[in-house]
Amino acid sequence: MGYLDQTLTFESDKIYYSEDGTELQVMMNWEDSIMSASAAYVCQKGGDILEIGFGMGISAGYIQSHSINSHTIIENHPDVIPKAQAWASGKSNVTIITGSWFDVKDNLSTYDGLFYDTWGDDNMHQFSSSLSPLMKVGGVATWWNNEPTATNFYDIPNITYDTHNVTPTENCYFNHTIYYLPKCQH
């Protein structure tokens, strides 16, 4: 069963699902400082922001705290979509697009800032080749980095990293004390 077919459980500190008796966390609130730093980076020039993956909405809240023109969020999990839509209600500069970012990418605009943070994304290996067409000249992008070092998983040129000390609670996806925040300018 694929990720999109899983029934998610939402708790105040995490989103997870169970597979073969094992709890698999999708997102947890210990990521808060990373989400804040990611939002600050992609919003540094204001303008139009694309967020791929809503999750718990932590980064979305931080993006909204910055002075931006528009905030487009793409979410594909059927259990997360209603939460993203409810969160966006009353926010005139937010657009929620449902479905796979890869399926809708050719119908999107270009953006001043882009944050990519998905789980179970079958198209993640297309991210690198899809990035440039989504970015305005001078735009900036970052993404969730599961690597415990400054490893360029997506092989995107001209990446720099900021390091952040983190204290993750036990989880299935990141158990290191230093997070390497990738930074890319187009």
Short mmCIF file of N, CA and C in Angstrom, two decimals:
data_model
loop_
_atom_site.label_atom_id
_atom_site.label_comp_id
_atom_site.label_asym_id
_atom_site.label_seq_id
_atom_site.Cartn_x
_atom_site.Cartn_y
_atom_site.Cartn_z
N MET A 1 0.85 -1.18 0.00
CA MET A 1 0.00 0.00 0.00
C MET A 1 0.89 1.24 0.00
N GLY A 2 0.62 2.17 -0.90
CA GLY A 2 1.40 3.40 -0.98
C GLY A 2 1.01 4.40 0.08
N TYR A 3 1.84 5.41 0.25
CA TYR A 3 1.60 6.45 1.26
C TYR A 3 0.24 7.11 1.09
N LEU A 4 -0.15 7.42 -0.13
CA LEU A 4 -1.41 8.11 -0.35
C LEU A 4 -2.62 7.26 0.01
N ASP A 5 -2.42 5.95 0.13
CA ASP A 5 -3.50 5.04 0.53
C ASP A 5 -3.57 4.82 2.03
N GLN A 6 -2.58 5.33 2.76
CA GLN A 6 -2.53 5.15 4.21
C GLN A 6 -3.51 6.09 4.90
N THR A 7 -4.11 5.64 5.99
CA THR A 7 -4.93 6.50 6.84
C THR A 7 -4.00 7.14 7.86
N LEU A 8 -3.97 8.45 7.87
CA LEU A 8 -3.07 9.18 8.76
C LEU A 8 -3.74 9.44 10.11
N THR A 9 -2.93 9.45 11.15
CA THR A 9 -3.37 9.84 12.49
C THR A 9 -2.74 11.18 12.81
N PHE A 10 -3.56 12.12 13.25
CA PHE A 10 -3.10 13.47 13.57
C PHE A 10 -3.14 13.66 15.08
N GLU A 11 -2.00 13.91 15.66
CA GLU A 11 -1.91 14.25 17.08
C GLU A 11 -1.29 15.64 17.17
N SER A 12 -1.30 16.23 18.34
CA SER A 12 -0.81 17.61 18.47
C SER A 12 0.68 17.72 18.14
N ASP A 13 1.43 16.64 18.31
CA ASP A 13 2.87 16.72 18.09
C ASP A 13 3.37 15.94 16.88
N LYS A 14 2.44 15.29 16.13
CA LYS A 14 2.92 14.51 14.98
C LYS A 14 1.76 14.06 14.10
N ILE A 15 2.15 13.68 12.88
CA ILE A 15 1.28 12.97 11.94
C ILE A 15 1.97 11.64 11.68
N TYR A 16 1.21 10.55 11.72
CA TYR A 16 1.81 9.25 11.46
C TYR A 16 0.78 8.28 10.91
N TYR A 17 1.29 7.17 10.45
CA TYR A 17 0.44 6.04 10.08
C TYR A 17 1.13 4.77 10.55
N SER A 18 0.39 3.69 10.60
CA SER A 18 0.96 2.41 11.03
C SER A 18 1.03 1.46 9.85
N GLU A 19 2.16 0.79 9.76
CA GLU A 19 2.35 -0.19 8.70
C GLU A 19 2.99 -1.42 9.32
N ASP A 20 2.33 -2.54 9.23
CA ASP A 20 2.83 -3.79 9.81
C ASP A 20 3.17 -3.63 11.30
N GLY A 21 2.33 -2.88 12.02
CA GLY A 21 2.51 -2.69 13.45
C GLY A 21 3.56 -1.66 13.83
N THR A 22 4.16 -1.00 12.85
CA THR A 22 5.18 0.01 13.13
C THR A 22 4.61 1.39 12.86
N GLU A 23 4.85 2.32 13.80
CA GLU A 23 4.43 3.70 13.61
C GLU A 23 5.44 4.42 12.73
N LEU A 24 4.96 4.97 11.63
CA LEU A 24 5.81 5.72 10.71
C LEU A 24 5.39 7.18 10.73
N GLN A 25 6.24 8.02 11.29
CA GLN A 25 5.94 9.44 11.41
C GLN A 25 6.14 10.12 10.07
N VAL A 26 5.21 10.99 9.72
CA VAL A 26 5.27 11.78 8.50
C VAL A 26 5.86 13.14 8.81
N MET A 27 5.48 13.71 9.94
CA MET A 27 5.98 15.01 10.37
C MET A 27 5.78 15.11 11.87
N MET A 28 6.69 15.86 12.53
CA MET A 28 6.60 16.02 13.98
C MET A 28 6.91 17.46 14.36
N ASN A 29 6.40 17.88 15.51
CA ASN A 29 6.57 19.28 15.90
C ASN A 29 7.99 19.65 16.32
N TRP A 30 8.89 18.68 16.53
CA TRP A 30 10.28 19.03 16.83
C TRP A 30 10.93 19.74 15.63
N GLU A 31 10.31 19.63 14.45
CA GLU A 31 10.83 20.28 13.24
C GLU A 31 10.56 21.79 13.21
N ASP A 32 9.89 22.31 14.21
CA ASP A 32 9.45 23.70 14.22
C ASP A 32 10.56 24.69 13.84
N SER A 33 11.73 24.58 14.46
CA SER A 33 12.81 25.55 14.17
C SER A 33 13.31 25.42 12.74
N ILE A 34 13.29 24.22 12.18
CA ILE A 34 13.68 24.02 10.79
C ILE A 34 12.64 24.65 9.86
N MET A 35 11.37 24.47 10.19
CA MET A 35 10.30 25.06 9.37
C MET A 35 10.39 26.59 9.41
N SER A 36 10.68 27.14 10.58
CA SER A 36 10.83 28.59 10.71
C SER A 36 11.99 29.10 9.86
N ALA A 37 13.13 28.43 9.93
CA ALA A 37 14.30 28.85 9.15
C ALA A 37 14.05 28.68 7.66
N SER A 38 13.39 27.61 7.27
CA SER A 38 13.07 27.39 5.86
C SER A 38 12.15 28.48 5.33
N ALA A 39 11.13 28.82 6.10
CA ALA A 39 10.20 29.88 5.70
C ALA A 39 10.91 31.23 5.60
N ALA A 40 11.76 31.52 6.57
CA ALA A 40 12.50 32.80 6.54
C ALA A 40 13.36 32.89 5.29
N TYR A 41 13.99 31.79 4.92
CA TYR A 41 14.84 31.79 3.74
C TYR A 41 14.02 32.01 2.47
N VAL A 42 12.94 31.25 2.27
CA VAL A 42 12.18 31.37 1.02
C VAL A 42 11.37 32.65 0.94
N CYS A 43 11.15 33.30 2.07
CA CYS A 43 10.37 34.55 2.09
C CYS A 43 11.24 35.80 2.17
N GLN A 44 12.54 35.64 2.12
CA GLN A 44 13.42 36.78 2.36
C GLN A 44 13.21 37.93 1.38
N LYS A 45 12.73 37.65 0.19
CA LYS A 45 12.51 38.71 -0.81
C LYS A 45 11.03 39.02 -0.98
N GLY A 46 10.19 38.39 -0.14
CA GLY A 46 8.75 38.59 -0.30
C GLY A 46 8.27 37.94 -1.59
N GLY A 47 7.25 38.53 -2.19
CA GLY A 47 6.77 38.05 -3.48
C GLY A 47 5.87 36.85 -3.38
N ASP A 48 6.03 35.97 -4.36
CA ASP A 48 5.16 34.81 -4.52
C ASP A 48 5.89 33.55 -4.05
N ILE A 49 5.25 32.79 -3.17
CA ILE A 49 5.88 31.62 -2.53
C ILE A 49 5.12 30.36 -2.91
N LEU A 50 5.87 29.32 -3.26
CA LEU A 50 5.29 27.99 -3.53
C LEU A 50 5.76 27.05 -2.44
N GLU A 51 4.81 26.38 -1.81
CA GLU A 51 5.10 25.38 -0.78
C GLU A 51 4.55 24.04 -1.26
N ILE A 52 5.43 23.08 -1.43
CA ILE A 52 5.02 21.75 -1.89
C ILE A 52 5.02 20.83 -0.67
N GLY A 53 3.82 20.49 -0.20
CA GLY A 53 3.63 19.69 1.00
C GLY A 53 3.19 20.56 2.16
N PHE A 54 2.02 20.27 2.73
CA PHE A 54 1.48 21.06 3.84
C PHE A 54 1.80 20.43 5.19
N GLY A 55 1.70 19.12 5.30
CA GLY A 55 2.00 18.44 6.56
C GLY A 55 1.15 18.94 7.71
N MET A 56 1.82 19.38 8.77
CA MET A 56 1.15 19.90 9.96
C MET A 56 0.84 21.40 9.82
N GLY A 57 1.29 22.00 8.73
CA GLY A 57 1.05 23.43 8.52
C GLY A 57 2.03 24.32 9.26
N ILE A 58 3.07 23.75 9.82
CA ILE A 58 4.03 24.55 10.60
C ILE A 58 4.72 25.57 9.69
N SER A 59 5.27 25.10 8.58
CA SER A 59 5.97 26.03 7.68
C SER A 59 4.98 27.02 7.07
N ALA A 60 3.78 26.56 6.77
CA ALA A 60 2.77 27.46 6.20
C ALA A 60 2.50 28.63 7.13
N GLY A 61 2.40 28.36 8.42
CA GLY A 61 2.19 29.44 9.39
C GLY A 61 3.35 30.42 9.40
N TYR A 62 4.55 29.89 9.34
CA TYR A 62 5.72 30.77 9.31
C TYR A 62 5.79 31.56 8.01
N ILE A 63 5.46 30.95 6.88
CA ILE A 63 5.45 31.67 5.61
C ILE A 63 4.46 32.82 5.68
N GLN A 64 3.30 32.58 6.26
CA GLN A 64 2.29 33.63 6.37
C GLN A 64 2.72 34.77 7.30
N SER A 65 3.67 34.51 8.19
CA SER A 65 4.13 35.56 9.10
C SER A 65 5.05 36.56 8.42
N HIS A 66 5.45 36.25 7.19
CA HIS A 66 6.32 37.15 6.42
C HIS A 66 5.49 38.00 5.47
N SER A 67 6.08 39.04 4.98
CA SER A 67 5.42 39.95 4.05
C SER A 67 5.55 39.38 2.64
N ILE A 68 4.51 38.71 2.17
CA ILE A 68 4.52 38.06 0.86
C ILE A 68 3.27 38.46 0.08
N ASN A 69 3.32 38.29 -1.24
CA ASN A 69 2.15 38.59 -2.07
C ASN A 69 1.20 37.41 -2.13
N SER A 70 1.76 36.23 -2.43
CA SER A 70 0.91 35.06 -2.58
C SER A 70 1.62 33.83 -2.02
N HIS A 71 0.81 32.85 -1.65
CA HIS A 71 1.31 31.62 -1.03
C HIS A 71 0.50 30.47 -1.64
N THR A 72 1.14 29.73 -2.52
CA THR A 72 0.51 28.58 -3.17
C THR A 72 1.00 27.32 -2.48
N ILE A 73 0.07 26.48 -2.04
CA ILE A 73 0.41 25.23 -1.36
C ILE A 73 -0.15 24.07 -2.17
N ILE A 74 0.72 23.10 -2.45
CA ILE A 74 0.29 21.89 -3.15
C ILE A 74 0.33 20.73 -2.15
N GLU A 75 -0.78 20.04 -2.01
CA GLU A 75 -0.85 18.89 -1.10
C GLU A 75 -1.57 17.75 -1.82
N ASN A 76 -1.07 16.53 -1.62
CA ASN A 76 -1.68 15.41 -2.33
C ASN A 76 -2.31 14.33 -1.43
N HIS A 77 -2.04 14.36 -0.13
CA HIS A 77 -2.62 13.29 0.70
C HIS A 77 -4.08 13.62 1.03
N PRO A 78 -5.00 12.68 0.77
CA PRO A 78 -6.42 12.95 0.99
C PRO A 78 -6.79 13.27 2.44
N ASP A 79 -5.99 12.84 3.41
CA ASP A 79 -6.28 13.17 4.81
C ASP A 79 -5.75 14.55 5.19
N VAL A 80 -4.74 15.03 4.48
CA VAL A 80 -4.14 16.33 4.80
C VAL A 80 -4.86 17.47 4.05
N ILE A 81 -5.36 17.18 2.86
CA ILE A 81 -5.99 18.22 2.04
C ILE A 81 -7.07 18.99 2.80
N PRO A 82 -8.03 18.34 3.49
CA PRO A 82 -9.05 19.13 4.21
C PRO A 82 -8.45 20.01 5.31
N LYS A 83 -7.38 19.56 5.93
CA LYS A 83 -6.74 20.36 6.97
C LYS A 83 -6.07 21.58 6.35
N ALA A 84 -5.44 21.41 5.19
CA ALA A 84 -4.84 22.54 4.50
C ALA A 84 -5.92 23.53 4.05
N GLN A 85 -7.02 23.02 3.54
CA GLN A 85 -8.11 23.89 3.09
C GLN A 85 -8.73 24.65 4.25
N ALA A 86 -8.91 23.99 5.38
CA ALA A 86 -9.45 24.67 6.57
C ALA A 86 -8.48 25.74 7.06
N TRP A 87 -7.19 25.42 7.07
CA TRP A 87 -6.17 26.38 7.50
C TRP A 87 -6.18 27.61 6.58
N ALA A 88 -6.36 27.40 5.29
CA ALA A 88 -6.30 28.49 4.31
C ALA A 88 -7.55 29.37 4.31
N SER A 89 -8.64 28.87 4.90
CA SER A 89 -9.90 29.61 4.90
C SER A 89 -9.70 31.01 5.50
N GLY A 90 -10.11 32.01 4.75
CA GLY A 90 -10.00 33.38 5.22
C GLY A 90 -8.65 34.03 4.94
N LYS A 91 -7.72 33.30 4.36
CA LYS A 91 -6.41 33.86 4.01
C LYS A 91 -6.45 34.17 2.52
N SER A 92 -6.65 35.43 2.18
CA SER A 92 -6.89 35.81 0.78
C SER A 92 -5.69 35.59 -0.13
N ASN A 93 -4.50 35.49 0.41
CA ASN A 93 -3.32 35.31 -0.45
C ASN A 93 -2.89 33.85 -0.56
N VAL A 94 -3.70 32.92 -0.05
CA VAL A 94 -3.35 31.50 -0.08
C VAL A 94 -4.22 30.76 -1.10
N THR A 95 -3.56 29.95 -1.90
CA THR A 95 -4.23 29.05 -2.85
C THR A 95 -3.80 27.63 -2.54
N ILE A 96 -4.76 26.74 -2.35
CA ILE A 96 -4.47 25.33 -2.14
C ILE A 96 -4.71 24.60 -3.46
N ILE A 97 -3.70 23.86 -3.91
CA ILE A 97 -3.83 23.02 -5.10
C ILE A 97 -3.73 21.58 -4.62
N THR A 98 -4.72 20.77 -4.99
CA THR A 98 -4.73 19.38 -4.55
C THR A 98 -4.19 18.49 -5.65
N GLY A 99 -3.45 17.49 -5.24
CA GLY A 99 -2.88 16.54 -6.18
C GLY A 99 -1.37 16.56 -6.14
N SER A 100 -0.78 15.86 -7.07
CA SER A 100 0.67 15.75 -7.16
C SER A 100 1.28 17.02 -7.73
N TRP A 101 2.31 17.53 -7.07
CA TRP A 101 2.99 18.71 -7.59
C TRP A 101 3.52 18.45 -9.00
N PHE A 102 3.97 17.23 -9.25
CA PHE A 102 4.55 16.90 -10.54
C PHE A 102 3.48 16.94 -11.63
N ASP A 103 2.26 16.53 -11.31
CA ASP A 103 1.18 16.54 -12.29
C ASP A 103 0.71 17.95 -12.62
N VAL A 104 0.86 18.90 -11.70
CA VAL A 104 0.36 20.26 -11.93
C VAL A 104 1.48 21.26 -12.25
N LYS A 105 2.73 20.85 -12.21
CA LYS A 105 3.85 21.78 -12.33
C LYS A 105 3.82 22.62 -13.61
N ASP A 106 3.35 22.04 -14.70
CA ASP A 106 3.34 22.78 -15.96
C ASP A 106 2.25 23.84 -16.01
N ASN A 107 1.34 23.83 -15.06
CA ASN A 107 0.27 24.83 -15.00
C ASN A 107 0.52 25.88 -13.93
N LEU A 108 1.68 25.81 -13.27
CA LEU A 108 2.00 26.75 -12.21
C LEU A 108 2.67 27.99 -12.77
N SER A 109 2.74 29.00 -11.93
CA SER A 109 3.42 30.25 -12.26
C SER A 109 4.91 30.07 -11.98
N THR A 110 5.61 31.17 -11.79
CA THR A 110 6.98 31.15 -11.29
C THR A 110 6.99 31.85 -9.95
N TYR A 111 8.00 31.54 -9.12
CA TYR A 111 7.95 31.95 -7.72
C TYR A 111 9.26 32.57 -7.26
N ASP A 112 9.13 33.46 -6.28
CA ASP A 112 10.29 34.10 -5.65
C ASP A 112 10.91 33.19 -4.61
N GLY A 113 10.11 32.32 -4.02
CA GLY A 113 10.58 31.38 -3.01
C GLY A 113 9.85 30.07 -3.14
N LEU A 114 10.57 28.97 -2.92
CA LEU A 114 9.97 27.65 -3.03
C LEU A 114 10.48 26.78 -1.89
N PHE A 115 9.54 26.11 -1.21
CA PHE A 115 9.89 25.16 -0.15
C PHE A 115 9.25 23.82 -0.49
N TYR A 116 10.09 22.79 -0.59
CA TYR A 116 9.65 21.45 -0.95
C TYR A 116 9.86 20.53 0.24
N ASP A 117 8.77 20.00 0.78
CA ASP A 117 8.84 19.10 1.93
C ASP A 117 7.69 18.11 1.83
N THR A 118 7.97 16.96 1.24
CA THR A 118 6.93 15.96 1.02
C THR A 118 7.31 14.66 1.73
N TRP A 119 6.37 13.76 1.77
CA TRP A 119 6.60 12.42 2.32
C TRP A 119 6.03 11.42 1.33
N GLY A 120 6.78 10.37 1.06
CA GLY A 120 6.28 9.32 0.19
C GLY A 120 6.02 9.80 -1.23
N ASP A 121 6.80 10.77 -1.69
CA ASP A 121 6.59 11.37 -3.00
C ASP A 121 7.23 10.52 -4.09
N ASP A 122 6.40 9.91 -4.92
CA ASP A 122 6.90 9.07 -6.01
C ASP A 122 7.67 9.87 -7.06
N ASN A 123 7.50 11.18 -7.06
CA ASN A 123 8.15 12.03 -8.06
C ASN A 123 9.34 12.82 -7.51
N MET A 124 9.81 12.46 -6.32
CA MET A 124 10.88 13.25 -5.71
C MET A 124 12.14 13.32 -6.59
N HIS A 125 12.39 12.32 -7.38
CA HIS A 125 13.58 12.33 -8.23
C HIS A 125 13.43 13.27 -9.42
N GLN A 126 12.23 13.81 -9.61
CA GLN A 126 11.99 14.80 -10.66
C GLN A 126 12.15 16.23 -10.14
N PHE A 127 12.37 16.37 -8.84
CA PHE A 127 12.42 17.71 -8.24
C PHE A 127 13.54 18.56 -8.85
N SER A 128 14.72 18.02 -8.96
CA SER A 128 15.86 18.79 -9.47
C SER A 128 15.59 19.35 -10.86
N SER A 129 15.12 18.51 -11.76
CA SER A 129 14.87 18.97 -13.14
C SER A 129 13.65 19.87 -13.24
N SER A 130 12.79 19.87 -12.25
CA SER A 130 11.57 20.68 -12.27
C SER A 130 11.75 22.02 -11.58
N LEU A 131 12.85 22.21 -10.86
CA LEU A 131 13.02 23.40 -10.03
C LEU A 131 13.15 24.68 -10.85
N SER A 132 14.05 24.74 -11.79
CA SER A 132 14.31 25.98 -12.54
C SER A 132 13.07 26.56 -13.21
N PRO A 133 12.26 25.75 -13.89
CA PRO A 133 11.07 26.34 -14.53
C PRO A 133 10.07 26.95 -13.55
N LEU A 134 10.16 26.60 -12.29
CA LEU A 134 9.23 27.15 -11.29
C LEU A 134 9.75 28.42 -10.62
N MET A 135 11.01 28.76 -10.87
CA MET A 135 11.64 29.86 -10.15
C MET A 135 11.75 31.12 -11.00
N LYS A 136 11.49 32.27 -10.36
CA LYS A 136 11.80 33.55 -10.98
C LYS A 136 13.31 33.76 -10.91
N VAL A 137 13.84 34.60 -11.78
CA VAL A 137 15.25 34.94 -11.71
C VAL A 137 15.53 35.57 -10.34
N GLY A 138 16.55 35.09 -9.66
CA GLY A 138 16.87 35.58 -8.33
C GLY A 138 16.08 34.92 -7.22
N GLY A 139 15.17 34.02 -7.58
CA GLY A 139 14.37 33.32 -6.59
C GLY A 139 15.22 32.35 -5.77
N VAL A 140 14.69 31.96 -4.62
CA VAL A 140 15.40 31.05 -3.73
C VAL A 140 14.55 29.83 -3.42
N ALA A 141 15.23 28.72 -3.17
CA ALA A 141 14.52 27.47 -2.87
C ALA A 141 15.25 26.72 -1.77
N THR A 142 14.48 25.97 -1.00
CA THR A 142 15.03 25.02 -0.05
C THR A 142 14.10 23.82 0.00
N TRP A 143 14.55 22.78 0.67
CA TRP A 143 13.78 21.54 0.75
C TRP A 143 14.19 20.80 2.00
N TRP A 144 13.33 19.85 2.39
CA TRP A 144 13.66 19.00 3.53
C TRP A 144 14.88 18.17 3.16
N ASN A 145 15.86 18.15 4.04
CA ASN A 145 17.11 17.43 3.81
C ASN A 145 17.25 16.32 4.85
N ASN A 146 17.05 15.09 4.45
CA ASN A 146 17.17 13.95 5.37
C ASN A 146 18.61 13.55 5.64
N GLU A 147 19.54 14.13 4.91
CA GLU A 147 20.94 13.72 5.02
C GLU A 147 21.59 14.29 6.28
N PRO A 148 22.44 13.51 6.94
CA PRO A 148 23.09 13.97 8.18
C PRO A 148 24.33 14.83 7.92
N THR A 149 24.56 15.17 6.65
CA THR A 149 25.71 16.00 6.27
C THR A 149 25.25 16.94 5.15
N ALA A 150 26.18 17.74 4.66
CA ALA A 150 25.88 18.63 3.54
C ALA A 150 25.93 17.85 2.23
N THR A 151 25.10 16.83 2.14
CA THR A 151 25.02 15.97 0.96
C THR A 151 23.96 16.52 0.02
N ASN A 152 24.32 16.71 -1.23
CA ASN A 152 23.41 17.26 -2.22
C ASN A 152 22.62 16.12 -2.87
N PHE A 153 21.61 15.63 -2.17
CA PHE A 153 20.81 14.48 -2.60
C PHE A 153 20.22 14.68 -3.99
N TYR A 154 19.75 15.90 -4.29
CA TYR A 154 19.09 16.16 -5.57
C TYR A 154 20.06 16.59 -6.66
N ASP A 155 21.34 16.72 -6.31
CA ASP A 155 22.37 17.10 -7.28
C ASP A 155 22.02 18.43 -7.97
N ILE A 156 21.60 19.38 -7.18
CA ILE A 156 21.28 20.72 -7.67
C ILE A 156 22.54 21.58 -7.53
N PRO A 157 22.93 22.28 -8.59
CA PRO A 157 24.18 23.05 -8.52
C PRO A 157 24.08 24.27 -7.60
N ASN A 158 25.24 24.70 -7.13
CA ASN A 158 25.40 25.94 -6.36
C ASN A 158 24.59 25.97 -5.06
N ILE A 159 24.64 24.89 -4.32
CA ILE A 159 23.93 24.80 -3.05
C ILE A 159 24.87 25.19 -1.92
N THR A 160 24.35 25.94 -0.97
CA THR A 160 25.05 26.18 0.28
C THR A 160 24.17 25.63 1.39
N TYR A 161 24.72 25.53 2.59
CA TYR A 161 23.96 24.96 3.71
C TYR A 161 24.15 25.82 4.94
N ASP A 162 23.08 25.99 5.69
CA ASP A 162 23.14 26.53 7.05
C ASP A 162 22.97 25.34 7.98
N THR A 163 23.69 25.36 9.09
CA THR A 163 23.52 24.27 10.05
C THR A 163 22.63 24.74 11.20
N HIS A 164 21.81 23.84 11.67
CA HIS A 164 20.88 24.10 12.77
C HIS A 164 20.97 22.95 13.76
N ASN A 165 21.15 23.29 15.03
CA ASN A 165 21.12 22.27 16.07
C ASN A 165 19.67 21.90 16.36
N VAL A 166 19.41 20.61 16.38
CA VAL A 166 18.05 20.13 16.63
C VAL A 166 18.09 18.98 17.63
N THR A 167 16.96 18.77 18.28
CA THR A 167 16.84 17.64 19.21
C THR A 167 15.56 16.87 18.87
N PRO A 168 15.65 16.04 17.84
CA PRO A 168 14.45 15.31 17.43
C PRO A 168 14.03 14.26 18.45
N THR A 169 12.73 14.14 18.62
CA THR A 169 12.22 13.02 19.39
C THR A 169 12.32 11.79 18.50
N GLU A 170 12.26 10.61 19.10
CA GLU A 170 12.44 9.38 18.33
C GLU A 170 11.47 9.34 17.16
N ASN A 171 12.02 9.02 15.98
CA ASN A 171 11.20 8.97 14.78
C ASN A 171 11.86 8.07 13.74
N CYS A 172 11.18 7.89 12.62
CA CYS A 172 11.66 6.97 11.58
C CYS A 172 12.39 7.66 10.44
N TYR A 173 12.57 9.02 10.51
CA TYR A 173 13.11 9.69 9.33
C TYR A 173 14.32 10.58 9.57
N PHE A 174 14.54 11.09 10.77
CA PHE A 174 15.70 11.96 11.00
C PHE A 174 16.06 11.91 12.48
N ASN A 175 17.24 11.38 12.78
CA ASN A 175 17.66 11.23 14.17
C ASN A 175 19.09 11.74 14.37
N HIS A 176 19.33 12.96 13.92
CA HIS A 176 20.65 13.58 14.03
C HIS A 176 20.50 14.87 14.81
N THR A 177 21.57 15.39 15.34
CA THR A 177 21.49 16.61 16.15
C THR A 177 21.85 17.86 15.37
N ILE A 178 22.32 17.69 14.15
CA ILE A 178 22.59 18.84 13.28
C ILE A 178 21.80 18.66 12.00
N TYR A 179 21.07 19.70 11.63
CA TYR A 179 20.29 19.69 10.39
C TYR A 179 20.99 20.63 9.41
N TYR A 180 21.18 20.16 8.19
CA TYR A 180 21.81 20.94 7.13
C TYR A 180 20.71 21.49 6.20
N LEU A 181 20.42 22.78 6.36
CA LEU A 181 19.38 23.44 5.58
C LEU A 181 19.95 23.85 4.23
N PRO A 182 19.48 23.21 3.13
CA PRO A 182 19.99 23.57 1.80
C PRO A 182 19.45 24.91 1.35
N LYS A 183 20.31 25.66 0.69
CA LYS A 183 19.92 26.98 0.17
C LYS A 183 20.35 27.09 -1.28
N CYS A 184 19.41 27.45 -2.14
CA CYS A 184 19.67 27.51 -3.57
C CYS A 184 19.11 28.82 -4.11
N GLN A 185 19.91 29.58 -4.83
CA GLN A 185 19.44 30.80 -5.48
C GLN A 185 19.51 30.63 -6.98
N HIS A 186 18.46 31.08 -7.67
CA HIS A 186 18.40 30.97 -9.13
C HIS A 186 18.67 32.29 -9.79
#
